[in-house]
Coordinates of C-alpha atoms in Angstrom, one line a residue:
Chain A
X1 CA 44.9 16.1 -223.5
X2 CA 45.4 15.4 -227.1
X3 CA 45.5 19.1 -227.8
X4 CA 48.2 19.7 -225.3
X5 CA 50.4 17.0 -226.6
X6 CA 50.0 18.4 -230.1
X7 CA 50.8 21.9 -229.1
X8 CA 53.7 20.6 -227.2
X9 CA 55.2 18.6 -230.1
X10 CA 54.6 21.6 -232.4
X11 CA 56.5 24.0 -230.1
X12 CA 59.2 21.4 -229.7
X13 CA 59.5 21.0 -233.5
X14 CA 59.5 24.7 -234.1
X15 CA 62.1 25.5 -231.4
X16 CA 64.2 22.4 -231.9
X17 CA 65.5 23.3 -235.3
X18 CA 67.3 26.5 -234.6
X19 CA 68.4 25.3 -231.2
X20 CA 70.2 22.2 -232.6
X21 CA 71.9 24.5 -235.1
X22 CA 73.2 26.8 -232.4
X23 CA 74.6 23.9 -230.5
X24 CA 76.4 22.5 -233.5
X25 CA 77.9 25.9 -234.3
X26 CA 79.3 26.3 -230.8
X27 CA 80.6 22.7 -230.8
X28 CA 82.3 23.0 -234.3
X29 CA 83.8 26.4 -233.4
X30 CA 85.2 25.0 -230.1
X31 CA 86.6 21.9 -231.8
X32 CA 88.3 24.1 -234.5
X33 CA 89.8 26.2 -231.7
X34 CA 91.1 23.0 -230.2
X35 CA 92.5 21.6 -233.5
X36 CA 93.9 24.6 -235.4
X37 CA 97.0 25.1 -233.1
X38 CA 97.7 21.4 -233.3
X39 CA 97.3 21.5 -237.1
X40 CA 99.7 24.5 -237.2
X41 CA 102.3 22.5 -235.3
X42 CA 101.9 19.6 -237.6
X43 CA 102.0 21.8 -240.7
X44 CA 105.3 23.4 -239.6
X45 CA 106.8 20.0 -238.8
X46 CA 106.4 19.1 -242.5
X47 CA 108.1 22.2 -243.8
X48 CA 111.8 23.1 -244.1
X49 CA 113.0 26.0 -242.1
X50 CA 113.6 28.1 -245.2
X51 CA 110.0 27.5 -246.3
X52 CA 108.7 28.4 -242.8
X53 CA 110.7 31.7 -242.6
X54 CA 110.4 32.3 -246.4
X55 CA 106.7 33.2 -246.5
X56 CA 103.4 32.7 -244.8
X57 CA 101.4 29.6 -246.0
X58 CA 98.4 27.9 -244.7
X59 CA 99.6 24.4 -245.7
X60 CA 103.0 23.0 -246.6
X61 CA 104.0 23.7 -250.2
X62 CA 106.5 20.9 -250.4
X63 CA 105.7 18.5 -247.6
X64 CA 108.9 16.8 -246.3
X65 CA 109.7 14.4 -243.5
X66 CA 113.3 15.7 -243.2
X67 CA 112.6 17.1 -239.7
X68 CA 111.5 13.8 -238.4
X69 CA 114.5 12.2 -240.0
X70 CA 116.8 14.6 -238.1
X71 CA 115.1 13.7 -234.8
X72 CA 115.1 9.9 -235.4
X73 CA 118.8 9.8 -236.5
X74 CA 120.4 12.3 -234.2
X75 CA 121.1 10.8 -230.7
X76 CA 121.0 14.2 -229.0
X77 CA 117.3 14.3 -230.0
X78 CA 116.1 10.7 -229.9
X79 CA 117.9 10.0 -226.6
X80 CA 115.5 12.6 -225.1
X81 CA 112.6 10.3 -226.0
X82 CA 114.4 7.2 -224.6
X83 CA 115.2 9.1 -221.4
X84 CA 111.7 10.4 -221.0
X85 CA 110.1 7.0 -221.6
X86 CA 112.6 5.3 -219.2
X87 CA 111.8 7.4 -216.2
X88 CA 108.1 7.6 -217.1
X89 CA 107.8 3.8 -217.1
X90 CA 109.9 3.4 -214.0
X91 CA 107.6 5.9 -212.3
X92 CA 104.4 4.3 -213.4
X93 CA 105.5 0.8 -212.2
X94 CA 106.7 2.2 -208.9
X95 CA 103.6 4.3 -208.3
X96 CA 101.3 1.4 -209.1
X97 CA 103.2 -1.1 -207.0
X98 CA 103.0 0.9 -203.8
X99 CA 99.5 2.4 -204.6
X100 CA 97.7 -1.0 -205.1
X101 CA 98.0 -2.3 -201.5
X102 CA 97.4 1.2 -200.1
X103 CA 94.3 1.7 -202.1
X104 CA 93.0 -1.7 -201.0
X105 CA 93.6 -0.7 -197.4
X106 CA 91.7 2.6 -197.8
X107 CA 88.8 1.0 -199.6
X108 CA 88.3 -1.9 -197.2
X109 CA 89.5 -0.9 -193.7
X110 CA 89.2 1.9 -191.2
X111 CA 92.4 2.4 -189.3
X112 CA 94.1 4.8 -187.0
X113 CA 94.8 8.1 -188.9
X114 CA 93.3 6.9 -192.2
X115 CA 91.5 10.2 -193.0
X116 CA 94.6 12.3 -192.2
X117 CA 96.8 10.1 -194.3
X118 CA 94.4 10.4 -197.2
X119 CA 94.3 14.1 -196.9
X120 CA 98.1 14.3 -196.6
X121 CA 98.4 12.4 -199.9
X122 CA 96.1 14.9 -201.5
X123 CA 98.3 17.8 -200.5
X124 CA 101.2 16.2 -202.3
X125 CA 99.2 16.0 -205.5
X126 CA 98.4 19.7 -205.1
X127 CA 101.9 20.8 -204.1
X128 CA 103.5 23.2 -206.6
X129 CA 106.6 21.5 -208.1
X130 CA 108.4 24.9 -207.9
X131 CA 108.4 24.5 -204.1
X132 CA 110.1 21.1 -204.4
X133 CA 112.6 21.9 -207.2
X134 CA 115.4 23.2 -205.0
X135 CA 115.2 20.7 -202.2
X136 CA 114.9 17.8 -204.7
X137 CA 118.0 19.1 -206.5
X138 CA 120.0 19.2 -203.2
X139 CA 118.6 15.9 -201.9
X140 CA 119.3 13.9 -205.1
X141 CA 122.7 15.6 -205.6
X142 CA 123.7 14.7 -202.0
X143 CA 122.8 11.0 -202.5
X144 CA 124.5 10.9 -205.9
X145 CA 121.4 10.4 -207.9
X146 CA 121.5 13.7 -209.8
X147 CA 121.1 13.2 -213.6
X148 CA 119.8 9.6 -213.3
X149 CA 116.4 8.3 -214.5
X150 CA 115.6 7.0 -211.0
X151 CA 115.9 10.5 -209.5
X152 CA 113.2 11.9 -211.9
X153 CA 111.1 8.7 -211.4
X154 CA 111.2 9.1 -207.6
X155 CA 110.5 12.9 -207.8
X156 CA 107.4 12.3 -209.9
X157 CA 106.0 9.9 -207.3
X158 CA 105.3 13.0 -205.4
X159 CA 102.1 13.6 -207.4
X160 CA 101.6 10.3 -209.1
X161 CA 101.4 8.0 -206.0
X162 CA 98.5 10.1 -204.5
X163 CA 96.9 10.1 -207.9
X164 CA 97.2 6.3 -208.3
X165 CA 95.9 5.7 -204.7
X166 CA 92.9 7.9 -205.3
X167 CA 91.9 6.5 -208.7
X168 CA 92.4 2.9 -207.6
X169 CA 90.5 3.4 -204.4
X170 CA 87.6 4.7 -206.4
X171 CA 87.6 1.6 -208.6
X172 CA 88.1 -0.8 -205.6
X173 CA 85.1 0.6 -203.8
X174 CA 83.0 -0.7 -206.7
X175 CA 84.0 -4.3 -206.0
X176 CA 81.6 -5.9 -203.5
X177 CA 83.3 -7.0 -200.2
X178 CA 81.6 -10.4 -200.4
X179 CA 84.1 -11.4 -203.0
X180 CA 87.0 -10.9 -200.5
X181 CA 85.2 -12.8 -197.8
X182 CA 84.3 -15.7 -200.1
X183 CA 87.9 -16.0 -201.2
X184 CA 89.2 -16.1 -197.6
X185 CA 86.7 -18.8 -196.7
X186 CA 87.9 -20.7 -199.8
X187 CA 91.3 -20.7 -198.2
X188 CA 93.1 -18.1 -200.3
X189 CA 95.9 -16.2 -198.7
X190 CA 95.9 -12.4 -199.0
X191 CA 98.7 -12.2 -201.6
X192 CA 97.2 -15.0 -203.7
X193 CA 93.7 -13.5 -203.5
X194 CA 95.0 -10.1 -204.4
X195 CA 96.9 -11.2 -207.5
X196 CA 94.7 -14.0 -208.7
X197 CA 91.2 -12.7 -208.0
X198 CA 91.2 -9.0 -207.1
X199 CA 93.5 -7.5 -209.6
X200 CA 91.7 -9.0 -212.6
X201 CA 88.5 -7.5 -211.2
X202 CA 89.9 -4.0 -211.2
X203 CA 92.0 -4.4 -214.4
X204 CA 90.3 -1.4 -216.1
X205 CA 91.1 0.7 -213.0
X206 CA 94.7 -0.3 -213.1
X207 CA 94.8 0.6 -216.7
X208 CA 93.3 4.0 -216.1
X209 CA 95.7 4.7 -213.2
X210 CA 98.7 3.6 -215.2
X211 CA 97.6 5.8 -218.1
X212 CA 97.3 8.9 -215.8
X213 CA 100.6 8.2 -214.0
X214 CA 102.2 7.9 -217.5
X215 CA 100.6 11.1 -218.7
X216 CA 101.4 13.3 -215.7
X217 CA 105.0 12.2 -215.6
X218 CA 105.2 12.6 -219.4
X219 CA 104.0 16.2 -219.4
X220 CA 105.9 17.5 -216.4
X221 CA 108.9 19.8 -217.2
X222 CA 110.1 21.7 -214.1
X223 CA 111.3 18.8 -212.0
X224 CA 112.6 16.6 -214.8
X225 CA 114.6 19.6 -216.1
X226 CA 116.0 20.5 -212.7
X227 CA 117.1 17.0 -211.9
X228 CA 118.9 16.2 -215.1
X229 CA 121.8 17.5 -217.0
X230 CA 123.1 15.3 -219.8
X231 CA 122.6 11.6 -219.3
X232 CA 119.0 11.5 -218.4
X233 CA 117.8 14.7 -220.1
X234 CA 114.1 14.4 -221.1
X235 CA 112.8 15.5 -224.5
X236 CA 110.9 18.4 -222.9
X237 CA 114.0 19.9 -221.6
X238 CA 115.9 19.4 -224.8
X239 CA 113.2 21.3 -226.6
X240 CA 113.4 24.3 -224.2
X241 CA 117.1 24.4 -224.4
X242 CA 117.0 24.4 -228.2
X243 CA 114.8 27.5 -228.0
X244 CA 117.3 29.4 -225.9
X245 CA 120.5 28.2 -227.6
X246 CA 121.6 28.4 -231.2
X247 CA 119.6 29.6 -234.2
X248 CA 116.2 28.1 -234.1
X249 CA 115.2 25.3 -236.5
X250 CA 111.4 25.7 -236.2
X251 CA 110.7 22.7 -238.3
X252 CA 112.7 20.3 -236.1
X253 CA 111.2 21.8 -233.0
X254 CA 107.7 21.3 -234.3
X255 CA 108.5 17.7 -235.3
X256 CA 109.7 17.0 -231.8
X257 CA 106.5 18.5 -230.4
X258 CA 104.4 16.4 -232.7
X259 CA 106.2 13.3 -231.6
X260 CA 105.6 14.1 -227.9
X261 CA 101.8 14.2 -228.6
X262 CA 101.8 10.8 -230.2
X263 CA 101.7 8.6 -227.1
X264 CA 98.7 10.5 -225.6
X265 CA 96.9 10.5 -229.0
X266 CA 97.4 6.8 -229.4
X267 CA 95.6 5.7 -226.3
X268 CA 93.2 8.6 -225.9
X269 CA 90.3 6.7 -227.6
X270 CA 90.5 3.9 -225.0
X271 CA 90.4 6.1 -222.0
X272 CA 88.0 8.7 -223.4
X273 CA 85.3 7.9 -220.7
X274 CA 87.8 8.1 -217.9
X275 CA 89.5 11.4 -218.6
X276 CA 87.3 13.4 -216.3
X277 CA 87.6 10.7 -213.6
X278 CA 91.4 10.7 -213.8
X279 CA 91.8 14.5 -213.6
X280 CA 89.3 14.7 -210.7
X281 CA 91.2 12.0 -208.8
X282 CA 88.6 9.3 -209.4
X283 CA 85.9 11.4 -207.9
X284 CA 83.4 12.0 -210.7
Chain B
X1 CA 80.3 0.3 -197.9
X2 CA 80.8 -0.2 -194.2
X3 CA 84.5 -0.7 -193.5
X4 CA 86.1 -3.0 -190.9
X5 CA 88.2 -1.4 -188.2
X6 CA 91.6 -3.0 -188.5
X7 CA 94.9 -1.3 -187.7
X8 CA 96.9 -4.0 -189.4
X9 CA 95.9 -2.2 -192.6
X10 CA 98.8 0.1 -191.8
X11 CA 101.1 -2.6 -193.2
X12 CA 99.4 -2.2 -196.6
X13 CA 99.9 1.6 -196.5
X14 CA 103.5 1.4 -195.3
X15 CA 105.2 1.4 -198.8
X16 CA 103.3 4.5 -199.8
X17 CA 104.3 6.1 -196.6
X18 CA 108.0 5.4 -196.9
X19 CA 108.1 6.5 -200.5
X20 CA 106.2 9.7 -200.0
X21 CA 108.1 10.5 -196.9
X22 CA 111.3 10.3 -199.0
X23 CA 109.9 12.4 -201.8
X24 CA 107.9 14.9 -199.8
X25 CA 108.8 15.1 -196.1
X26 CA 112.6 15.2 -196.4
X27 CA 112.6 17.9 -199.0
X28 CA 110.0 19.9 -197.1
X29 CA 112.1 19.7 -193.9
X30 CA 115.1 21.0 -195.9
X31 CA 112.9 24.0 -196.9
X32 CA 111.9 24.6 -193.3
X33 CA 115.5 24.4 -192.3
X34 CA 116.6 27.0 -194.9
X35 CA 113.8 29.3 -194.1
X36 CA 115.1 30.0 -190.6
X37 CA 118.9 30.1 -191.3
X38 CA 121.4 32.1 -193.1
X39 CA 124.8 31.2 -194.6
X40 CA 128.0 32.7 -195.9
X41 CA 128.7 29.7 -198.0
X42 CA 130.8 26.6 -197.2
X43 CA 127.8 24.9 -195.6
X44 CA 128.1 27.0 -192.5
X45 CA 124.7 28.0 -191.3
X46 CA 123.5 30.2 -188.4
X47 CA 120.1 30.9 -186.9
X48 CA 118.1 33.7 -188.6
X49 CA 114.7 33.3 -186.9
X50 CA 111.8 34.7 -188.8
X51 CA 113.8 37.4 -190.6
X52 CA 113.3 35.8 -194.1
X53 CA 109.6 35.6 -193.6
X54 CA 109.5 39.3 -192.7
X55 CA 111.6 40.1 -195.7
X56 CA 109.4 38.1 -198.1
X57 CA 106.2 39.5 -196.6
X58 CA 107.3 43.1 -197.2
X59 CA 109.0 42.4 -200.6
X60 CA 107.3 44.4 -203.3
X61 CA 108.5 41.8 -205.9
X62 CA 106.7 39.0 -204.1
X63 CA 103.6 41.3 -203.8
X64 CA 103.7 41.9 -207.5
X65 CA 104.0 38.2 -208.3
X66 CA 101.1 37.4 -205.9
X67 CA 98.9 40.1 -207.4
X68 CA 99.6 38.9 -210.9
X69 CA 99.0 35.3 -209.8
X70 CA 95.6 36.1 -208.3
X71 CA 94.6 38.2 -211.3
X72 CA 95.6 35.4 -213.6
X73 CA 93.7 32.7 -211.6
X74 CA 90.7 34.9 -211.4
X75 CA 90.6 35.6 -215.1
X76 CA 91.1 31.9 -215.9
X77 CA 88.2 30.8 -213.7
X78 CA 85.9 33.6 -215.0
X79 CA 86.5 32.4 -218.6
X80 CA 86.9 28.7 -218.3
X81 CA 84.1 27.8 -216.0
X82 CA 81.2 29.4 -218.0
X83 CA 82.8 28.4 -221.3
X84 CA 83.2 24.8 -220.1
X85 CA 79.6 24.6 -218.9
X86 CA 78.4 26.0 -222.3
X87 CA 80.5 23.4 -224.2
X88 CA 79.3 20.6 -222.0
X89 CA 75.6 21.6 -222.6
X90 CA 76.3 21.8 -226.4
X91 CA 78.0 18.4 -226.6
X92 CA 76.1 15.5 -228.1
X93 CA 74.8 13.2 -225.4
X94 CA 75.7 9.8 -226.9
X95 CA 76.7 7.9 -230.0
X96 CA 79.5 8.3 -232.5
X97 CA 79.7 12.1 -232.3
X98 CA 80.0 12.1 -228.5
X99 CA 83.1 9.9 -228.8
X100 CA 84.6 12.2 -231.5
X101 CA 84.0 15.3 -229.4
X102 CA 85.4 13.6 -226.2
X103 CA 88.6 12.5 -228.0
X104 CA 89.2 15.8 -229.8
X105 CA 88.5 17.9 -226.7
X106 CA 90.8 15.8 -224.5
X107 CA 93.7 16.1 -226.9
X108 CA 95.1 19.4 -225.5
X109 CA 95.0 17.9 -222.0
X110 CA 97.5 15.2 -222.9
X111 CA 100.0 17.4 -224.6
X112 CA 103.2 18.0 -222.7
X113 CA 103.1 21.5 -221.1
X114 CA 106.2 22.8 -222.7
X115 CA 104.8 21.8 -226.1
X116 CA 101.6 23.7 -225.3
X117 CA 103.9 26.6 -224.7
X118 CA 105.8 26.1 -227.9
X119 CA 102.5 25.8 -229.9
X120 CA 101.3 29.2 -228.6
X121 CA 104.7 30.8 -228.9
X122 CA 104.6 29.9 -232.6
X123 CA 100.9 30.8 -233.0
X124 CA 101.5 34.3 -231.6
X125 CA 104.5 35.2 -233.7
X126 CA 103.9 37.9 -236.4
X127 CA 106.0 36.2 -239.0
X128 CA 105.2 32.5 -238.8
X129 CA 102.2 32.2 -236.5
X130 CA 98.6 32.0 -237.6
X131 CA 97.2 34.3 -234.9
X132 CA 100.1 36.8 -234.9
X133 CA 100.1 37.0 -238.7
X134 CA 96.3 37.5 -239.0
X135 CA 96.4 40.2 -236.3
X136 CA 99.3 42.0 -238.1
X137 CA 97.4 41.7 -241.4
X138 CA 94.5 43.4 -239.7
X139 CA 96.8 46.3 -238.8
X140 CA 97.4 45.5 -235.1
X141 CA 101.1 45.7 -234.1
X142 CA 101.0 42.3 -232.3
X143 CA 104.1 41.5 -230.3
X144 CA 103.8 39.5 -227.1
X145 CA 107.5 39.7 -226.4
X146 CA 107.3 43.5 -226.1
X147 CA 103.8 44.5 -225.1
X148 CA 102.7 43.3 -221.6
X149 CA 99.0 43.3 -222.6
X150 CA 99.7 41.1 -225.6
X151 CA 101.7 38.8 -223.4
X152 CA 98.8 38.4 -221.0
X153 CA 96.3 37.8 -223.8
X154 CA 98.6 35.1 -225.3
X155 CA 99.1 33.4 -221.9
X156 CA 95.3 33.5 -221.1
X157 CA 94.2 32.3 -224.5
X158 CA 96.8 29.5 -224.2
X159 CA 95.5 28.4 -220.8
X160 CA 91.9 28.6 -222.1
X161 CA 92.9 26.3 -225.0
X162 CA 94.8 24.0 -222.7
X163 CA 92.3 23.5 -219.8
X164 CA 88.8 24.5 -220.8
X165 CA 88.2 21.0 -222.0
X166 CA 88.8 19.7 -218.5
X167 CA 85.9 21.8 -217.1
X168 CA 83.8 20.8 -220.0
X169 CA 84.5 17.1 -219.5
X170 CA 83.8 17.3 -215.8
X171 CA 80.5 19.2 -216.4
X172 CA 79.6 16.7 -219.1
X173 CA 80.1 13.8 -216.7
X174 CA 77.8 15.7 -214.3
X175 CA 75.2 16.1 -217.0
X176 CA 75.4 12.4 -218.0
X177 CA 74.4 11.4 -214.5
X178 CA 71.0 13.3 -214.6
X179 CA 68.2 10.7 -215.0
X180 CA 66.1 11.1 -218.1
X181 CA 63.0 11.3 -215.9
X182 CA 64.0 14.9 -214.9
X183 CA 63.9 16.0 -218.5
X184 CA 60.6 14.3 -219.1
X185 CA 59.1 16.1 -216.1
X186 CA 60.4 19.4 -217.4
X187 CA 58.9 18.7 -220.8
X188 CA 55.5 18.0 -219.2
X189 CA 55.8 21.3 -217.4
X190 CA 56.8 22.9 -220.7
X191 CA 59.8 24.4 -219.1
X192 CA 62.0 26.6 -221.3
X193 CA 65.5 25.5 -222.2
X194 CA 66.8 28.1 -219.8
X195 CA 64.8 26.9 -216.8
X196 CA 65.8 23.3 -217.6
X197 CA 69.4 24.5 -217.3
X198 CA 68.9 26.7 -214.3
X199 CA 66.7 24.4 -212.2
X200 CA 67.8 20.9 -213.3
X201 CA 71.2 20.9 -214.9
X202 CA 73.0 23.5 -212.9
X203 CA 72.0 22.1 -209.4
X204 CA 72.9 18.6 -210.5
X205 CA 76.3 19.8 -211.8
X206 CA 77.1 21.6 -208.5
X207 CA 79.4 18.9 -207.2
X208 CA 81.5 18.4 -210.3
X209 CA 81.6 22.2 -210.8
X210 CA 83.1 22.7 -207.3
X211 CA 85.7 20.1 -208.2
X212 CA 86.4 21.8 -211.5
X213 CA 86.7 25.3 -209.8
X214 CA 89.1 24.0 -207.2
X215 CA 91.2 22.0 -209.7
X216 CA 91.5 24.9 -212.1
X217 CA 92.3 27.3 -209.2
X218 CA 95.0 25.0 -207.9
X219 CA 96.6 24.2 -211.3
X220 CA 96.5 27.8 -212.4
X221 CA 97.9 28.9 -209.0
X222 CA 101.1 26.8 -209.6
X223 CA 101.4 27.3 -213.4
X224 CA 105.0 27.4 -214.5
X225 CA 105.9 25.6 -217.7
X226 CA 103.6 27.2 -220.2
X227 CA 104.3 30.9 -219.5
X228 CA 107.9 30.1 -218.9
X229 CA 108.2 28.7 -222.5
X230 CA 106.1 31.4 -224.1
X231 CA 107.2 34.6 -222.4
X232 CA 109.9 33.6 -219.9
X233 CA 108.0 35.7 -217.4
X234 CA 108.4 38.8 -219.4
X235 CA 108.3 41.4 -220.9
X236 CA 110.0 42.7 -217.8
X237 CA 108.2 40.8 -215.1
X238 CA 104.7 41.2 -216.6
X239 CA 103.9 37.5 -216.6
X240 CA 106.1 36.2 -213.7
X241 CA 103.6 34.3 -211.6
X242 CA 104.4 32.9 -208.2
X243 CA 106.1 29.7 -209.4
X244 CA 108.2 31.4 -212.0
X245 CA 109.3 34.0 -209.5
X246 CA 110.1 31.3 -206.9
X247 CA 112.2 29.3 -209.3
X248 CA 114.1 32.4 -210.4
X249 CA 114.8 33.1 -206.7
X250 CA 115.7 29.6 -205.7
X251 CA 117.5 28.1 -208.7
X252 CA 118.5 31.3 -210.6
X253 CA 119.9 33.5 -207.8
X254 CA 120.2 30.7 -205.2
X255 CA 118.7 32.9 -202.5
X256 CA 118.1 30.0 -200.2
X257 CA 116.6 31.7 -197.2
X258 CA 114.0 34.0 -198.9
X259 CA 113.1 31.3 -201.4
X260 CA 112.5 28.8 -198.6
X261 CA 110.4 31.2 -196.6
X262 CA 108.5 32.0 -199.8
X263 CA 108.0 28.3 -200.5
X264 CA 106.6 27.6 -197.1
X265 CA 104.0 30.4 -197.3
X266 CA 103.1 29.3 -200.8
X267 CA 102.7 25.8 -199.5
X268 CA 100.4 26.9 -196.7
X269 CA 98.0 28.6 -199.2
X270 CA 98.0 25.3 -201.1
X271 CA 97.3 23.4 -197.9
X272 CA 94.4 25.6 -197.1
X273 CA 92.8 25.1 -200.6
X274 CA 93.5 21.4 -200.5
X275 CA 91.6 21.2 -197.2
X276 CA 88.6 22.9 -198.8
X277 CA 88.9 20.5 -201.8
X278 CA 89.0 17.5 -199.5
X279 CA 86.0 18.6 -197.5
X280 CA 84.0 19.2 -200.6
X281 CA 85.0 15.7 -201.9
X282 CA 84.1 13.9 -198.7
X283 CA 80.8 15.7 -198.5
X284 CA 80.1 14.9 -202.1
X285 CA 80.8 11.2 -201.4
X286 CA 78.5 11.2 -198.4
X287 CA 75.7 12.9 -200.4
X288 CA 76.0 10.1 -203.0
X289 CA 75.8 7.6 -200.2
X290 CA 79.2 6.0 -200.8

């Protein structure tokens, strides 16, 4: 017995060393692959356009914040961020407001057609925005909502409401039903119970759902570009139009790109353990 | 959890129903409407029957887009799934470095899709991009705007960069749920690293991997923004995938009938895959006893 343990630890020690090394090499190589493109974007955002086009450099020779100054002082740029944030926040609030009661219903009750409804919601999350671009354009034009924030916010509920329902339902299932029953016995009405007791219990779930609604609305381009022209134009669409229009100012374009990464990068640490869950609709 | 049968729960679902009906059912009905009608303008429509469907089904342009789409999705899955699993196995299991890896890996997932396109558009350029410049320095005439093969490689590398982390994070979540006792048993049996992977980790990851495959298939099947920004579907139509072609048809040329028929068939494919996805998920939930 002793002998076997010894041989076992010996083999483990012998093989563990190179194995760990290989793992580290793979991991470092992959993380470099992840980071180099982002570094490149950041690097170019700190250079003037002349320097970018003048010669190939691995890091900025004369780092400058001019590109950021252009974006933060020119309304045609910074209004893009204001517009984006406006419809993203509207969409997040709207999606959560309707998804919370629905998720509660799905997690607690069986009712006529519940499975079909759940599946139908899923198909909306999976639907290609390209299919909806034209009908959305016509629908919102005909009701006079074209080029408003509310149009984009409503359009994005197409995939965000199902997402919020699925994520919240996953979290709500983890709350024991006895809590509901005790609250009703104690004389709580449903709305009071829901707001006073239930919502604090799933606060982290609401946070995660809000984060994903924010993110998916923030990264989407096709619908937000189709539904806006001037007044509600999001930053993503301003960036693509700059590409096709006048002479390119790469530095400013890169600075705009870096600024769009900021909101995600700020909260990423807090949601790191939920990222897989959010993308897999709460099912991991 | 055993649920109570109560049809009054419908009242709680009603807001979602109304909202999604407005944002999904009405537009979809418009599409159905257009797919069976023709117009000479001025909002005068007349019945066309299944003519548009026939036209789309025999259209070589649509066939081309579908072929490219399937090839793209296939290549994406063939690269990302094995790579994602490998990364997940290599990741540190806990502690400070696990958090660092999680945060850095998740970063590309949260970047707006058009910025992902912009990043790789720049990276691939011969004059200012790291990749393009290095390849040119090695003597390769790299130009993704002119050479279809280069355009494909750029789009695929971009998608691998953008989404492999998702597969890795899902696989990692699957690995984390394996009880330590399994590894201890394998150690006692002196199992090799490969058999630990083959007979413990892979079977335990089955569920999350299915989700990963379906998610990656769906999302690559409706990819629009990234190739649109990088190549605009070109050179020629070398990288026009289904969504890019559909948007060109619907919003570029305003061919309402064919675009609507195209949309409906596209949507049916999505419906079918969604159904598979849903079945997998519910079976997974049952298996976990939820």
